[in-house]
PDB file of C-alpha atoms in Angstrom:
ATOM      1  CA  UNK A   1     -21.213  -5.836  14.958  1.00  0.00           C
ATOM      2  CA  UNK A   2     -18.414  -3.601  15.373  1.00  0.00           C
ATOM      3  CA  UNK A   3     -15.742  -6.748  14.087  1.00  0.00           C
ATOM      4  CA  UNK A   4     -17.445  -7.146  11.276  1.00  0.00           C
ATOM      5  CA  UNK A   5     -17.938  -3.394  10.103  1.00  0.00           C
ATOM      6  CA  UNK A   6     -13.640  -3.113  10.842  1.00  0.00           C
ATOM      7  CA  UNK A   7     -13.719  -6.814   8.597  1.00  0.00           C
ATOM      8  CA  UNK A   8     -15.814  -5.078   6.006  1.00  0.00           C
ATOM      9  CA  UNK A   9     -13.818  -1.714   5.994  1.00  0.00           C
ATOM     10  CA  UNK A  10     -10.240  -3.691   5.772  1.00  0.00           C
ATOM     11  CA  UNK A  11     -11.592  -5.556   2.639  1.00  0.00           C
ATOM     12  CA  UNK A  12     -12.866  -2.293   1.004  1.00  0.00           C
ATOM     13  CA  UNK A  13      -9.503  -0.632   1.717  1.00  0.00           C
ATOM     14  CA  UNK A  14      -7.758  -3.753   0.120  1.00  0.00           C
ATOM     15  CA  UNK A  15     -10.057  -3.587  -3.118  1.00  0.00           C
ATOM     16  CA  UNK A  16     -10.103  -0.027  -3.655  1.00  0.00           C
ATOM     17  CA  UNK A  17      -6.277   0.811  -3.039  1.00  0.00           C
ATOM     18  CA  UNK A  18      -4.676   1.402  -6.583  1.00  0.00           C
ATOM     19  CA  UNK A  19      -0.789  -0.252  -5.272  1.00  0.00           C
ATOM     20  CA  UNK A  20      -0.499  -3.586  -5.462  1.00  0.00           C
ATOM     21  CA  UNK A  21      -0.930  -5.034  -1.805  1.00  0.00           C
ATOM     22  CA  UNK A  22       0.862  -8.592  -1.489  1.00  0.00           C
ATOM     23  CA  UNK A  23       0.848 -10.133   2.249  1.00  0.00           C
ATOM     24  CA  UNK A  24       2.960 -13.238   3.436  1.00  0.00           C
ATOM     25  CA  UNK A  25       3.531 -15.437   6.043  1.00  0.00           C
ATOM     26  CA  UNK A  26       6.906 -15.729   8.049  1.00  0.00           C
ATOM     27  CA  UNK A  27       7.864 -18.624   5.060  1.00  0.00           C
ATOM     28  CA  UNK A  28       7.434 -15.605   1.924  1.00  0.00           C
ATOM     29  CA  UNK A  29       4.220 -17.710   1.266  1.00  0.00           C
ATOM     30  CA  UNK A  30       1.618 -15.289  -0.068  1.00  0.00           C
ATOM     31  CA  UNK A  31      -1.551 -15.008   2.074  1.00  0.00           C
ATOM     32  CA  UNK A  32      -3.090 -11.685   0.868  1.00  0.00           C
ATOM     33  CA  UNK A  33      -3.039 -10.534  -3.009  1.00  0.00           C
ATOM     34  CA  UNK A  34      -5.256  -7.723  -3.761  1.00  0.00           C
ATOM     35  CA  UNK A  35      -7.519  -6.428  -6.986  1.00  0.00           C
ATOM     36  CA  UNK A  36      -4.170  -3.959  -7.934  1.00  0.00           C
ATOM     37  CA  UNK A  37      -1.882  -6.499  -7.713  1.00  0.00           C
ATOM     38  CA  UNK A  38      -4.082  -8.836 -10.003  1.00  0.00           C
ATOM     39  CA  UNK A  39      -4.425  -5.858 -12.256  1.00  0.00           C
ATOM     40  CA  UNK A  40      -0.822  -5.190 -12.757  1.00  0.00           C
ATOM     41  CA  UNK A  41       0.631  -8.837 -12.618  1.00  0.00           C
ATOM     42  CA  UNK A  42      -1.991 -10.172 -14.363  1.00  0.00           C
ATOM     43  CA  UNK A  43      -2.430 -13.120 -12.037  1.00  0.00           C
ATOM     44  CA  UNK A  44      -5.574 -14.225 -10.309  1.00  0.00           C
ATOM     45  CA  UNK A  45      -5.452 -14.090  -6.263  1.00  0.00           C
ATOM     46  CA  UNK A  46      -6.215 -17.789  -5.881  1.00  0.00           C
ATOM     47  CA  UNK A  47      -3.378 -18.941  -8.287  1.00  0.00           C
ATOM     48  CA  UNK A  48      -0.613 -17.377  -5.772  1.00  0.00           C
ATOM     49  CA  UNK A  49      -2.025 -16.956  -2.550  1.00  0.00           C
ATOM     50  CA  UNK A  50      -0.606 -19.860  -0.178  1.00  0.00           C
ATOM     51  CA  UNK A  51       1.217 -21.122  -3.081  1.00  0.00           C
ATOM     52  CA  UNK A  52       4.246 -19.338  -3.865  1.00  0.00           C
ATOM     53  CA  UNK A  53       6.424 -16.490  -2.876  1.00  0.00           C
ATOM     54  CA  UNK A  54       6.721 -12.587  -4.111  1.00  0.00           C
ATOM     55  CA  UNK A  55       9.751 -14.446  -5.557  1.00  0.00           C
ATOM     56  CA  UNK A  56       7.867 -15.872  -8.340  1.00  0.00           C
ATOM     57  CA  UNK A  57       6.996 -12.285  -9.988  1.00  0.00           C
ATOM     58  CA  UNK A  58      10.859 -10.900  -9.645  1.00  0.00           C
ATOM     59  CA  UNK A  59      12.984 -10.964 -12.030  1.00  0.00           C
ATOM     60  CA  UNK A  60      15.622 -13.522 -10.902  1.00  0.00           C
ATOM     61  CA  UNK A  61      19.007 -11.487 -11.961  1.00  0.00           C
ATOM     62  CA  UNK A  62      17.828  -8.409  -9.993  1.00  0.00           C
ATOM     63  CA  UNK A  63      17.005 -10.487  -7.200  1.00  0.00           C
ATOM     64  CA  UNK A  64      20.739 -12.325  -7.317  1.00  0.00           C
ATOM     65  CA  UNK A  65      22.226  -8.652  -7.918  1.00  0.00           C
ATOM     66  CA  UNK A  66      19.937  -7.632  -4.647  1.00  0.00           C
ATOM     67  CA  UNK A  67      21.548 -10.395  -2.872  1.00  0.00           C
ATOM     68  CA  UNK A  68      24.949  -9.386  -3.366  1.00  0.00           C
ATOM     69  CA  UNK A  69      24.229  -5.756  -2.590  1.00  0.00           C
ATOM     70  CA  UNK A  70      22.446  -6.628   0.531  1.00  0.00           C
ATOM     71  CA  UNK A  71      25.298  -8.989   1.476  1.00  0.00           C
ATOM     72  CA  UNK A  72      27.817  -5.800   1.057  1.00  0.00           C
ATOM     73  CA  UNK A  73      25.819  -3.849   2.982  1.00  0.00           C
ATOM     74  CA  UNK A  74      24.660  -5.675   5.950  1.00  0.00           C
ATOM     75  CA  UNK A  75      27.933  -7.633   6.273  1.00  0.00           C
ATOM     76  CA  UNK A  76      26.344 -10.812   6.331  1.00  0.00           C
ATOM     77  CA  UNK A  77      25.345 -13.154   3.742  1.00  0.00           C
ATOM     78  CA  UNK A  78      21.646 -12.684   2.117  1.00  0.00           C
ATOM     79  CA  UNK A  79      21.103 -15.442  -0.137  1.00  0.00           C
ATOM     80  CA  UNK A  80      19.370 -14.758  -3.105  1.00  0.00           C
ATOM     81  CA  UNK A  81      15.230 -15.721  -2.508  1.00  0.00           C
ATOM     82  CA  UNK A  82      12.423 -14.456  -0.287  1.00  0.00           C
ATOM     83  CA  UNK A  83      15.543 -13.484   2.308  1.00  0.00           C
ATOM     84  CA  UNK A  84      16.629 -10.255  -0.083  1.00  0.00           C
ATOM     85  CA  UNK A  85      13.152  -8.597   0.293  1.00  0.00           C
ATOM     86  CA  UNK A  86      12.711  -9.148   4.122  1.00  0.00           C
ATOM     87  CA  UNK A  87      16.314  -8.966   5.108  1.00  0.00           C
ATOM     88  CA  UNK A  88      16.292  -4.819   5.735  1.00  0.00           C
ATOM     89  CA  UNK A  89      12.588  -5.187   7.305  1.00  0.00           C
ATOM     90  CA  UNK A  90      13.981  -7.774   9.909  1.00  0.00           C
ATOM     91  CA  UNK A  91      16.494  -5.286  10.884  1.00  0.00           C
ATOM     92  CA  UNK A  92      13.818  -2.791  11.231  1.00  0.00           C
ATOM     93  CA  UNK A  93      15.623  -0.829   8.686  1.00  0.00           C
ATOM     94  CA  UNK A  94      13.345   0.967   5.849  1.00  0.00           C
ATOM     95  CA  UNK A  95      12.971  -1.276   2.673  1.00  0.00           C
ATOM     96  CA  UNK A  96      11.513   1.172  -0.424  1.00  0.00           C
ATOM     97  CA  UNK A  97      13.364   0.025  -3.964  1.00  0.00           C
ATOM     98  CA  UNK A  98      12.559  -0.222  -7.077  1.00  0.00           C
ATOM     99  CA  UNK A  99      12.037  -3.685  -8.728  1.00  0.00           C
ATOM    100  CA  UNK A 100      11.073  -5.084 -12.136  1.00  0.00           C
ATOM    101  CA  UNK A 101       7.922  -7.605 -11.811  1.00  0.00           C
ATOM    102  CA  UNK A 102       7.169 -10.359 -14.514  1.00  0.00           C
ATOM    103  CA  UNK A 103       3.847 -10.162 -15.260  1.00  0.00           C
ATOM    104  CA  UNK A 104       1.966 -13.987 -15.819  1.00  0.00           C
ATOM    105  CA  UNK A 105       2.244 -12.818 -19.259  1.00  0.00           C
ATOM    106  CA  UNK A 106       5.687 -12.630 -19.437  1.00  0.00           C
ATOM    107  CA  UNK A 107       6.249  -8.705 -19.786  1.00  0.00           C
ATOM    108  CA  UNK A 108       8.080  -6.791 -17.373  1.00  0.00           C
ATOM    109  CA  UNK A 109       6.785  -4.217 -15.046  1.00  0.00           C
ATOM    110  CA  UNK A 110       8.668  -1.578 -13.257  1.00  0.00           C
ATOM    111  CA  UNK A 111       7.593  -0.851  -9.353  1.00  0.00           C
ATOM    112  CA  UNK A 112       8.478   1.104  -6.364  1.00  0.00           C
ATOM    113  CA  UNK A 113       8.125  -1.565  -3.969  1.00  0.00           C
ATOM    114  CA  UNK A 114       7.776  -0.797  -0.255  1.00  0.00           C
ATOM    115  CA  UNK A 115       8.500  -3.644   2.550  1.00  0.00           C
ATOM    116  CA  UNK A 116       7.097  -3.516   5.812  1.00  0.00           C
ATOM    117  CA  UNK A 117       7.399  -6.125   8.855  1.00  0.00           C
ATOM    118  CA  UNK A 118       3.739  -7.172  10.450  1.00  0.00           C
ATOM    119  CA  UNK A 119       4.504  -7.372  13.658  1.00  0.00           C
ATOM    120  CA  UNK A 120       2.439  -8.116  16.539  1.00  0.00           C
ATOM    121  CA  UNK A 121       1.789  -5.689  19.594  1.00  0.00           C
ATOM    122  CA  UNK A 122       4.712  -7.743  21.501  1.00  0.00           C
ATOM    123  CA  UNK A 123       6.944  -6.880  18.434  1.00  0.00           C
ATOM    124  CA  UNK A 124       7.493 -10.281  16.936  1.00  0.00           C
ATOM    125  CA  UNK A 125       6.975 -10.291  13.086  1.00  0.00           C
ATOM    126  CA  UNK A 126       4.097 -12.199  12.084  1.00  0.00           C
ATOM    127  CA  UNK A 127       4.484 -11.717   8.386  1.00  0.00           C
ATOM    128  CA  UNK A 128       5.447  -8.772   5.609  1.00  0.00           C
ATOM    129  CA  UNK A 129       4.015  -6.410   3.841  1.00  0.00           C
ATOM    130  CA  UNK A 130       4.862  -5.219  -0.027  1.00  0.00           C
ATOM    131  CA  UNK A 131       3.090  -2.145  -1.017  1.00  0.00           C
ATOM    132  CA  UNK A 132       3.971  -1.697  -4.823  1.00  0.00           C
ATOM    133  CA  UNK A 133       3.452   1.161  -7.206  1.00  0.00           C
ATOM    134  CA  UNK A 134       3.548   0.531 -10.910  1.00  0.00           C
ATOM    135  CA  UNK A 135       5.925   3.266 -12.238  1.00  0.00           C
ATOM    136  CA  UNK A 136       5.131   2.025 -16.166  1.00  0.00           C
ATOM    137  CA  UNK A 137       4.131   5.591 -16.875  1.00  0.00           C
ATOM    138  CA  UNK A 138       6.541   7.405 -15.155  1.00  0.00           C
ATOM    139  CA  UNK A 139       9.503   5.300 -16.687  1.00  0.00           C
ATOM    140  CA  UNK A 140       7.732   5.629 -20.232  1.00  0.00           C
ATOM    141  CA  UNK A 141       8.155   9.458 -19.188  1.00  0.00           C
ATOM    142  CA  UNK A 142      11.354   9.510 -18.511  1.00  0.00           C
ATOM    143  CA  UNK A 143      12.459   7.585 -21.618  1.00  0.00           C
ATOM    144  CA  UNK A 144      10.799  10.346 -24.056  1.00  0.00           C
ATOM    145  CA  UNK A 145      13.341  12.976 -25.508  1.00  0.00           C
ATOM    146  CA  UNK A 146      13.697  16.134 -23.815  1.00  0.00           C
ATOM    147  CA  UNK A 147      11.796  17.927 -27.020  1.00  0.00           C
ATOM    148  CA  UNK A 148       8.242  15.824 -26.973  1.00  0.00           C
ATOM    149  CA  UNK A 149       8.040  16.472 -22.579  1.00  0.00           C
ATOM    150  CA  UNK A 150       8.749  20.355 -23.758  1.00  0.00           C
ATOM    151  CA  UNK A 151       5.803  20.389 -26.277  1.00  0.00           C
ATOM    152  CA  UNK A 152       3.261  18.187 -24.431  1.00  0.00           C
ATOM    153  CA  UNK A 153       3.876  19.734 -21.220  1.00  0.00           C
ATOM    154  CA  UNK A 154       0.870  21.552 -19.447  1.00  0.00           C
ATOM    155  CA  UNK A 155       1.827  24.646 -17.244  1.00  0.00           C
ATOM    156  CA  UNK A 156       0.429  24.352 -14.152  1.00  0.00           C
ATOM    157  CA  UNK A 157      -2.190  27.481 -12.554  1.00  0.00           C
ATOM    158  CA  UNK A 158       0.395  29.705 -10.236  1.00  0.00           C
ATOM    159  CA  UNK A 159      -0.920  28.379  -6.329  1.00  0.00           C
ATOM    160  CA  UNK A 160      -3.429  31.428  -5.819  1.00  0.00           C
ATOM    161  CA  UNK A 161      -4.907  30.761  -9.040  1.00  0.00           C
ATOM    162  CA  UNK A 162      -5.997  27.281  -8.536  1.00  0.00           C
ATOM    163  CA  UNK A 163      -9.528  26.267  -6.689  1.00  0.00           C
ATOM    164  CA  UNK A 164      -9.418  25.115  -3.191  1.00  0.00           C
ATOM    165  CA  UNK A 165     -10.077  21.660  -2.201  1.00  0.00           C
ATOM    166  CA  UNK A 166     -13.543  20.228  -2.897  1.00  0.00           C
ATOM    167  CA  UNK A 167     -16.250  20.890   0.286  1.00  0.00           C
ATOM    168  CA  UNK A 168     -18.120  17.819   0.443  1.00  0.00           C
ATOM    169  CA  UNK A 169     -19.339  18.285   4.046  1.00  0.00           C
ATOM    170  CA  UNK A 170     -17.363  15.124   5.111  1.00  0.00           C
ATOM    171  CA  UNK A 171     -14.405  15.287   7.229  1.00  0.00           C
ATOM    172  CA  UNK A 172     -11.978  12.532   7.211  1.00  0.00           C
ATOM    173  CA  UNK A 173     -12.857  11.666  10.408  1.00  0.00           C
ATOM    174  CA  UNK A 174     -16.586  11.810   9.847  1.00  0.00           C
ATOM    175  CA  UNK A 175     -16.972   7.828   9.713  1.00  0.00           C
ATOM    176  CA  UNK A 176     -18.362   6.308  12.631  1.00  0.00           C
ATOM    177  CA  UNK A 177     -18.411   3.112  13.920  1.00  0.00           C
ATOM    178  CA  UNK A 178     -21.630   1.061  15.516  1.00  0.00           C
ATOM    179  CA  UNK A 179     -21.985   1.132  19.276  1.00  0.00           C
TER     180      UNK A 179
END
């Protein structure tokens, strides 16, 4: 009973995040694609998972220019692939960049992409992680002229002035699993 509750929670937690969550095996073959990553890609789960690699929705010259920057920096050749997204991760170095997805559609979307080695409780890597944040509106942001962010901006309440955090009566640690 308790398994499947955990089961059930880890699929809610998939579904519900708002990032893009893509999983793959040691290979770069994608085993886990969740509802975000649909949402921003625009592909459907069961059209990449086991079939391809994160490679597929990068855009190939940032990947090669990747490559060659990894190469520089770890002093060893990282050829240009699933290698320039794990390559830091293996190291257990921290992997958080910013990328430029191709959507199935063809358009371009910009991410902060975070990579993450699954590894096991003996500390061999089973897999990676991408966590990815769509930064569309933030880039769209930063591309308006300094005169339209002045005149649509919205002053925030000074910190005394705002209302404090909603009481709902739950605690984040109010959820409790079955005996």
């Amino acid at each position: 009973e308790a398994l499947k509750y955990l089961l059930e929670w880890q699929r809610v937690i998939l579904e519900s995040a708002s990032c893009a969550i893509i999983a793959t095996d040691l290979q770069g073959i994608i085993l886990t694609f969740n509802p975000a990553a649909e949402r921003i890609l625009g592909y459907r789960a069961e059209e990449l998972v086991g079939k391809h690699s994160p490679a597929k929705i990068h855009d190939p010259e940032e990947v090669l220019a990747r490559a060659r920057t990894l190469s520089a920096e770890l002093g060893e050749e990282v050829p240009p692939g699933f290698d320039v997204f794990v390559a830091k991760t293996r190291r257990q170095l921290v992997d958080e960049s910013e990328w430029t997805y191709i959507c199935k559609n063809g358009s371009r979307c910009p991410v902060k992409l975070s990579v993450t080695a699954l590894r096991s409780s003996d500390g061999s890597i089973q897999g990676y992680l991408g966590i990815a944040r769509d930064l569309t509106r933030e880039k769209a942001l930063e591309a308006e002229p300094a005169s339209v962010k002045t005149a649509t901006a919205v002053p925030l309440p000074a910190p005394e002035e705002r209302p404090g955090p909603p009481t709902t009566g739950m605690t984040p640690m109010s959820l409790s699993l079955p005996a």
